[in-house]
Amino acid sequence: KGVKHQKHEQRLLKNLGAHQAVLDLLQVPHDEKDPNMQDVMSHAHYFLQAFVRNNPQNQAILHINIDRFLVPGVNEAVTATAIFKDNVQLCLCVTDTIIQHYVRCIESDGLHVEYLVFLQTVVKSEGQFLRKCQDIVMQELLQAGEEVMLLYNDRQSFNQLVQLMTEYREHPP
């Protein structure tokens, strides 16, 4: 009953255009340091993540607006991950630009598991590895700065990465 109920709510929200109102809200200029606005924006992202959860049609609708999520930020990465999650068709449409963005986020914004989870999501979908996406990710990682490669080469950094990924799986956002 729960999944059927969720699908009905997602369809209703889509038909009402609620996702568009939330997308518009995310475009409103605001003070990034204002905790109230941070809370509003986090809830907006959470809404969009729920809107696309297990719903390929809604994922495709938000995928049209993927450029809006190509700004550094954990919320944006989690929402982008939800858009592509378990959707082979969308993952196969992922572009070099999208992959570059998240590799650059790791470089400039530091090690946030959410960026790595996005890359994981697009290289394996619905239980199958997507060679095209794997190639793009590997190419971008090889072209990335030294900081990104240290995550995989330096033993201490790699152990930290494994610990962060484990914590993320146990307590997702």
XYZ file of N, CA and C in Angstrom:
519
model
N 0.827 -1.197 0.000
C 0.000 0.000 0.000
C 0.867 1.254 0.000
N 1.976 1.254 0.733
C 2.808 2.437 0.860
C 3.360 2.924 -0.465
N 3.889 1.998 -1.287
C 4.466 2.379 -2.581
C 3.385 2.894 -3.515
N 2.237 2.218 -3.528
C 1.128 2.649 -4.382
C 0.656 4.044 -3.975
N 0.577 4.264 -2.673
C 0.172 5.570 -2.147
C 1.197 6.648 -2.539
N 2.475 6.299 -2.448
C 3.539 7.241 -2.813
C 3.453 7.607 -4.295
N 3.226 6.615 -5.153
C 3.108 6.873 -6.594
C 1.937 7.822 -6.882
N 0.829 7.598 -6.182
C -0.342 8.448 -6.359
C -0.015 9.889 -5.954
N 0.643 10.051 -4.824
C 1.021 11.396 -4.366
C 1.999 12.056 -5.331
N 2.958 11.280 -5.830
C 3.919 11.836 -6.786
C 3.210 12.297 -8.057
N 2.273 11.510 -8.537
C 1.526 11.882 -9.752
C 0.696 13.134 -9.504
N 0.050 13.193 -8.353
C -0.755 14.363 -7.995
C 0.118 15.619 -7.935
N 1.257 15.519 -7.278
C 2.160 16.670 -7.175
C 2.678 17.088 -8.549
N 2.960 16.091 -9.402
C 3.408 16.403 -10.761
C 2.317 17.143 -11.522
N 1.094 16.638 -11.447
C -0.022 17.263 -12.162
C -0.311 18.677 -11.666
N -0.041 18.929 -10.389
C -0.232 20.269 -9.823
C 0.948 21.204 -10.132
N 2.039 20.639 -10.663
C 3.219 21.454 -10.977
C 4.030 21.844 -9.754
N 3.868 21.093 -8.674
C 4.574 21.428 -7.428
C 6.080 21.396 -7.612
N 6.571 20.462 -8.420
C 8.016 20.373 -8.644
C 8.553 21.650 -9.289
N 7.767 22.239 -10.184
C 8.215 23.469 -10.843
C 8.297 24.620 -9.849
N 7.337 24.702 -8.947
C 7.361 25.741 -7.914
C 8.597 25.584 -7.029
N 8.942 24.343 -6.696
C 10.122 24.101 -5.857
C 11.399 24.411 -6.638
N 11.439 24.042 -7.906
C 12.605 24.389 -8.738
C 12.778 25.909 -8.808
N 11.666 26.624 -8.953
C 11.722 28.085 -8.974
C 12.215 28.635 -7.641
N 11.758 28.039 -6.544
C 12.197 28.459 -5.218
C 13.714 28.325 -5.075
N 14.261 27.256 -5.601
C 15.710 27.043 -5.496
C 16.518 28.099 -6.264
N 15.868 28.778 -7.192
C 16.551 29.807 -7.978
C 16.513 31.194 -7.335
N 15.741 31.328 -6.256
C 15.610 32.627 -5.588
C 16.934 32.995 -4.918
N 17.464 34.176 -5.236
C 18.693 34.610 -4.556
C 18.429 34.761 -3.054
N 19.391 34.311 -2.258
C 19.223 34.379 -0.806
C 20.584 34.403 -0.126
N 20.573 34.752 1.143
C 21.797 34.766 1.941
C 22.155 33.328 2.300
N 23.265 32.846 1.757
C 23.685 31.463 1.969
C 23.960 31.153 3.442
N 24.237 32.165 4.225
C 24.586 31.959 5.628
C 23.368 32.032 6.567
N 22.216 32.422 6.043
C 20.998 32.523 6.844
C 20.493 31.117 7.160
N 20.490 30.724 8.448
C 20.074 29.358 8.798
C 18.632 29.044 8.418
N 17.758 30.036 8.450
C 16.366 29.799 8.058
C 16.269 29.471 6.571
N 17.029 30.187 5.752
C 17.017 29.919 4.309
C 17.708 28.592 4.000
N 18.745 28.266 4.751
C 19.396 26.967 4.572
C 18.386 25.849 4.827
N 17.579 26.030 5.856
C 16.567 25.046 6.203
C 15.512 24.926 5.092
N 15.063 26.066 4.585
C 14.068 26.066 3.500
C 14.625 25.360 2.270
N 15.868 25.674 1.918
C 16.479 25.070 0.734
C 16.702 23.565 0.928
N 17.080 23.165 2.137
C 17.239 21.729 2.419
C 15.915 20.998 2.259
N 14.834 21.608 2.757
C 13.514 20.999 2.622
C 13.070 20.956 1.152
N 13.420 21.975 0.398
C 13.090 21.981 -1.028
C 13.786 20.820 -1.737
N 15.047 20.616 -1.414
C 15.774 19.489 -2.013
C 15.178 18.159 -1.575
N 14.818 18.066 -0.307
C 14.212 16.834 0.202
C 12.905 16.541 -0.544
N 12.118 17.571 -0.799
C 10.878 17.412 -1.567
C 11.180 16.823 -2.948
N 12.162 17.407 -3.638
C 12.491 16.934 -4.987
C 13.004 15.492 -4.959
N 13.778 15.159 -3.935
C 14.283 13.786 -3.808
C 13.129 12.806 -3.626
N 12.151 13.175 -2.814
C 10.968 12.331 -2.618
C 10.117 12.285 -3.890
N 10.084 13.381 -4.618
C 9.300 13.484 -5.853
C 9.788 12.489 -6.907
N 11.098 12.226 -6.949
C 11.646 11.329 -7.969
C 11.903 9.905 -7.475
N 11.785 9.669 -6.168
C 12.128 8.357 -5.604
C 11.310 7.247 -6.255
N 12.023 6.297 -6.856
C 11.393 5.133 -7.510
C 10.353 5.526 -8.550
N 10.585 6.644 -9.242
C 9.610 7.133 -10.212
C 10.334 7.625 -11.473
N 10.554 6.735 -12.442
C 11.294 7.104 -13.647
C 10.710 8.293 -14.414
N 9.383 8.424 -14.433
C 8.766 9.564 -15.130
C 9.176 10.882 -14.476
N 9.096 10.932 -13.158
C 9.464 12.172 -12.459
C 10.969 12.413 -12.520
N 11.753 11.332 -12.535
C 13.191 11.500 -12.707
C 13.478 12.167 -14.055
N 12.790 11.720 -15.091
C 12.990 12.294 -16.424
C 12.587 13.768 -16.452
N 11.521 14.114 -15.735
C 11.070 15.512 -15.685
C 12.141 16.390 -15.035
N 12.691 15.932 -13.912
C 13.731 16.741 -13.256
C 15.045 16.700 -14.020
N 15.291 15.613 -14.741
C 16.529 15.517 -15.525
C 16.617 16.644 -16.549
N 15.493 17.074 -17.044
C 15.464 18.197 -17.994
C 16.111 19.433 -17.363
N 16.009 19.549 -16.047
C 16.548 20.697 -15.312
C 17.856 20.378 -14.590
N 18.586 19.372 -15.042
C 19.783 18.926 -14.330
C 20.814 20.042 -14.162
N 20.859 20.975 -15.091
C 21.820 22.083 -14.989
C 21.628 22.901 -13.716
N 20.414 22.926 -13.201
C 20.154 23.683 -11.965
C 20.849 23.070 -10.755
N 21.264 21.817 -10.882
C 21.911 21.130 -9.766
C 23.421 21.042 -9.952
N 23.918 21.685 -11.004
C 25.357 21.667 -11.267
C 26.031 22.883 -10.648
N 25.810 23.046 -9.368
C 26.487 24.059 -8.558
C 27.037 23.313 -7.342
N 28.181 23.748 -6.827
C 28.732 23.030 -5.667
C 27.755 23.037 -4.500
N 27.605 21.907 -3.885
C 26.738 21.803 -2.719
C 26.286 20.379 -2.489
N 26.236 20.007 -1.241
C 25.834 18.655 -0.872
C 24.369 18.410 -1.223
N 23.483 19.361 -0.934
C 22.060 19.184 -1.267
C 21.864 18.938 -2.758
N 22.573 19.706 -3.553
C 22.461 19.569 -5.004
C 22.943 18.189 -5.454
N 24.023 17.714 -4.845
C 24.562 16.396 -5.199
C 23.578 15.288 -4.826
N 22.968 15.396 -3.660
C 22.011 14.369 -3.231
C 20.783 14.376 -4.146
N 20.337 15.549 -4.545
C 19.185 15.632 -5.446
C 19.542 15.073 -6.823
N 20.721 15.423 -7.331
C 21.157 14.885 -8.627
C 21.261 13.360 -8.552
N 21.765 12.844 -7.448
C 21.859 11.391 -7.266
C 20.467 10.768 -7.334
N 19.487 11.389 -6.675
C 18.117 10.867 -6.690
C 17.541 10.864 -8.108
N 17.900 11.863 -8.893
C 17.401 11.944 -10.275
C 17.898 10.754 -11.099
N 19.147 10.344 -10.893
C 19.738 9.266 -11.692
C 19.588 7.884 -11.062
N 19.247 7.811 -9.792
C 19.271 6.542 -9.045
C 18.398 5.465 -9.689
N 19.030 4.323 -9.954
C 18.347 3.151 -10.520
C 17.572 3.458 -11.791
N 18.146 4.317 -12.632
C 17.517 4.657 -13.905
C 18.585 4.561 -15.001
N 18.732 3.365 -15.548
C 19.767 3.103 -16.551
C 19.663 4.082 -17.709
N 18.461 4.323 -18.169
C 18.254 5.195 -19.327
C 18.840 6.591 -19.071
N 18.570 7.167 -17.915
C 19.118 8.488 -17.603
C 20.627 8.425 -17.383
N 21.093 7.377 -16.722
C 22.539 7.254 -16.488
C 23.298 7.197 -17.813
N 22.731 6.531 -18.797
C 23.397 6.448 -20.099
C 23.405 7.790 -20.833
N 22.584 8.726 -20.361
C 22.544 10.074 -20.947
C 23.474 11.044 -20.219
N 24.133 10.570 -19.168
C 24.987 11.467 -18.396
C 26.099 12.000 -19.309
N 26.386 13.273 -19.166
C 27.375 13.906 -20.040
C 28.705 14.099 -19.321
N 29.731 14.331 -20.112
C 31.055 14.638 -19.550
C 30.963 15.837 -18.615
N 30.157 16.820 -18.987
C 30.023 18.046 -18.196
C 29.505 17.745 -16.788
N 28.533 16.854 -16.698
C 27.975 16.510 -15.391
C 29.028 15.803 -14.543
N 29.710 14.843 -15.128
C 30.754 14.117 -14.400
C 31.873 15.078 -13.996
N 32.302 15.923 -14.924
C 33.344 16.922 -14.628
C 32.944 17.770 -13.435
N 31.690 18.171 -13.394
C 31.228 19.022 -12.307
C 31.471 18.361 -10.955
N 31.078 17.099 -10.811
C 31.206 16.453 -9.510
C 32.652 16.098 -9.169
N 33.465 15.816 -10.162
C 34.892 15.612 -9.889
C 35.517 16.937 -9.453
N 35.140 18.033 -10.100
C 35.661 19.360 -9.707
C 35.176 19.742 -8.310
N 33.964 19.339 -7.962
C 33.459 19.600 -6.604
C 34.334 18.909 -5.564
N 34.748 17.691 -5.852
C 35.645 16.987 -4.933
C 36.942 17.757 -4.805
N 37.412 18.254 -5.937
C 38.666 19.017 -5.960
C 38.565 20.316 -5.166
N 37.495 21.068 -5.415
C 37.403 22.418 -4.849
C 36.672 22.495 -3.512
N 35.692 21.628 -3.325
C 34.828 21.702 -2.149
C 35.266 20.727 -1.060
N 36.197 19.858 -1.392
C 36.687 18.896 -0.414
C 35.941 17.578 -0.499
N 36.364 16.668 0.336
C 35.811 15.326 0.319
C 34.449 15.290 0.998
N 33.429 15.254 0.164
C 32.067 15.055 0.651
C 31.580 13.761 0.007
N 31.162 12.843 0.820
C 30.737 11.538 0.338
C 29.652 11.671 -0.723
N 28.805 12.657 -0.587
C 27.680 12.830 -1.521
C 28.155 12.967 -2.967
N 29.317 13.585 -3.184
C 29.850 13.703 -4.544
C 30.263 12.326 -5.067
N 30.877 11.540 -4.212
C 31.296 10.193 -4.605
C 30.094 9.286 -4.830
N 29.074 9.434 -4.012
C 27.863 8.626 -4.175
C 27.219 8.935 -5.527
N 27.250 10.207 -5.935
C 26.717 10.538 -7.257
C 27.480 9.767 -8.338
N 28.813 9.804 -8.261
C 29.621 9.104 -9.269
C 29.337 7.598 -9.244
N 29.173 7.028 -8.062
C 28.817 5.609 -7.938
C 27.473 5.321 -8.592
N 26.531 6.223 -8.392
C 25.172 6.034 -8.905
C 25.152 5.953 -10.419
N 25.952 6.779 -11.087
C 25.897 6.794 -12.551
C 26.742 5.700 -13.196
N 27.641 5.069 -12.451
C 28.426 3.988 -13.057
C 27.785 2.615 -12.868
N 26.852 2.514 -11.922
C 26.147 1.245 -11.709
C 24.686 1.552 -11.418
N 23.827 1.042 -12.278
C 22.403 1.315 -12.130
C 21.631 0.022 -12.315
N 20.628 -0.156 -11.479
C 19.775 -1.341 -11.548
C 20.602 -2.626 -11.568
N 21.710 -2.623 -10.819
C 22.546 -3.812 -10.699
C 23.510 -4.054 -11.842
N 23.520 -3.177 -12.836
C 24.444 -3.385 -13.946
C 25.442 -2.247 -14.053
N 26.684 -2.624 -14.356
C 27.724 -1.630 -14.538
C 27.577 -1.028 -15.928
N 27.698 0.279 -16.003
C 27.518 0.998 -17.265
C 28.887 1.441 -17.774
N 29.383 0.712 -18.753
C 30.749 0.916 -19.249
C 30.985 2.358 -19.705
N 30.053 2.919 -20.437
C 30.204 4.285 -20.941
C 30.427 5.263 -19.777
N 29.623 5.137 -18.758
C 29.724 6.032 -17.602
C 31.007 5.777 -16.821
N 31.381 4.514 -16.699
C 32.632 4.186 -16.020
C 33.810 4.840 -16.733
N 33.799 4.771 -18.057
C 34.885 5.366 -18.841
C 34.971 6.877 -18.629
N 33.816 7.535 -18.624
C 33.799 8.992 -18.426
C 34.315 9.341 -17.037
N 33.850 8.626 -16.020
C 34.292 8.904 -14.650
C 35.792 8.684 -14.520
N 36.286 7.565 -15.040
C 37.730 7.294 -14.952
C 38.540 8.359 -15.682
N 38.088 8.763 -16.846
C 38.780 9.797 -17.614
C 38.853 11.101 -16.817
N 37.746 11.483 -16.204
C 37.723 12.725 -15.423
C 38.571 12.624 -14.160
N 38.551 11.469 -13.508
C 39.380 11.294 -12.318
C 40.861 11.355 -12.671
N 41.232 10.793 -13.815
C 42.629 10.829 -14.240
C 43.077 12.242 -14.591
N 42.156 13.052 -15.079
C 42.476 14.436 -15.430
C 42.381 15.379 -14.239
N 41.833 14.884 -13.151
C 41.620 15.724 -11.968
C 42.952 16.043 -11.300
N 42.868 16.985 -10.391
C 44.055 17.392 -9.651
C 44.546 16.312 -8.715
N 45.696 16.560 -8.164
C 46.353 15.604 -7.280
C 45.522 15.288 -6.041
N 44.776 16.274 -5.527
C 43.988 16.064 -4.310
C 42.989 14.922 -4.487
N 42.371 14.856 -5.661
C 41.374 13.831 -5.915
C 42.053 12.469 -6.014
N 43.160 12.400 -6.693
C 43.853 11.124 -6.850
C 44.420 10.620 -5.530
N 44.784 11.521 -4.614
C 45.289 11.099 -3.310
C 44.255 10.290 -2.532
N 42.972 10.533 -2.824
C 41.921 9.768 -2.161
C 42.077 8.275 -2.422
N 42.642 7.947 -3.574
C 42.749 6.559 -3.973
C 44.156 6.005 -3.798
N 45.164 6.862 -3.766
C 46.542 6.399 -3.693
C 47.112 6.403 -2.280
N 46.755 7.382 -1.498
C 47.276 7.521 -0.145
C 46.486 6.620 0.800
N 47.184 5.757 1.530
C 46.536 4.758 2.397
C 45.632 5.405 3.449
N 46.122 6.442 4.109
C 45.337 7.104 5.154
C 44.081 7.747 4.572
N 44.225 8.431 3.449
C 43.067 9.064 2.811
C 42.064 8.022 2.352
N 42.561 6.916 1.817
C 41.664 5.860 1.353
C 40.872 5.276 2.520
N 41.553 5.037 3.647
C 40.856 4.522 4.830
C 39.801 5.511 5.317
N 40.126 6.807 5.259
C 39.157 7.842 5.637
C 37.955 7.803 4.691
N 38.234 7.634 3.407
C 37.177 7.548 2.407
C 36.262 6.357 2.685
N 36.829 5.212 2.981
C 36.039 4.017 3.282
C 35.172 4.257 4.513
N 35.748 4.895 5.529
C 34.995 5.183 6.748
C 33.831 6.130 6.459
N 34.070 7.173 5.666
C 33.003 8.114 5.320
C 31.886 7.431 4.529
N 32.262 6.573 3.600
C 31.262 5.872 2.796
C 30.424 4.938 3.682
N 31.071 4.280 4.626
C 30.349 3.395 5.539
C 29.363 4.187 6.385
N 29.816 5.318 6.918
C 28.935 6.166 7.718
C 27.760 6.662 6.890
N 28.020 7.012 5.642
C 26.962 7.503 4.750
C 25.903 6.435 4.534
N 26.350 5.188 4.298
C 25.394 4.094 4.081
C 24.551 3.831 5.310
N 25.179 3.953 6.473
C 24.468 3.690 7.731
C 23.513 4.815 8.099
N 23.870 6.047 7.719
C 23.067 7.226 8.070
C 22.973 8.175 6.881
N 22.207 7.798 5.845
C 22.090 8.683 4.676
C 21.374 9.981 5.026
N 21.605 11.025 4.215
C 20.976 12.327 4.499
C 19.474 12.302 4.415
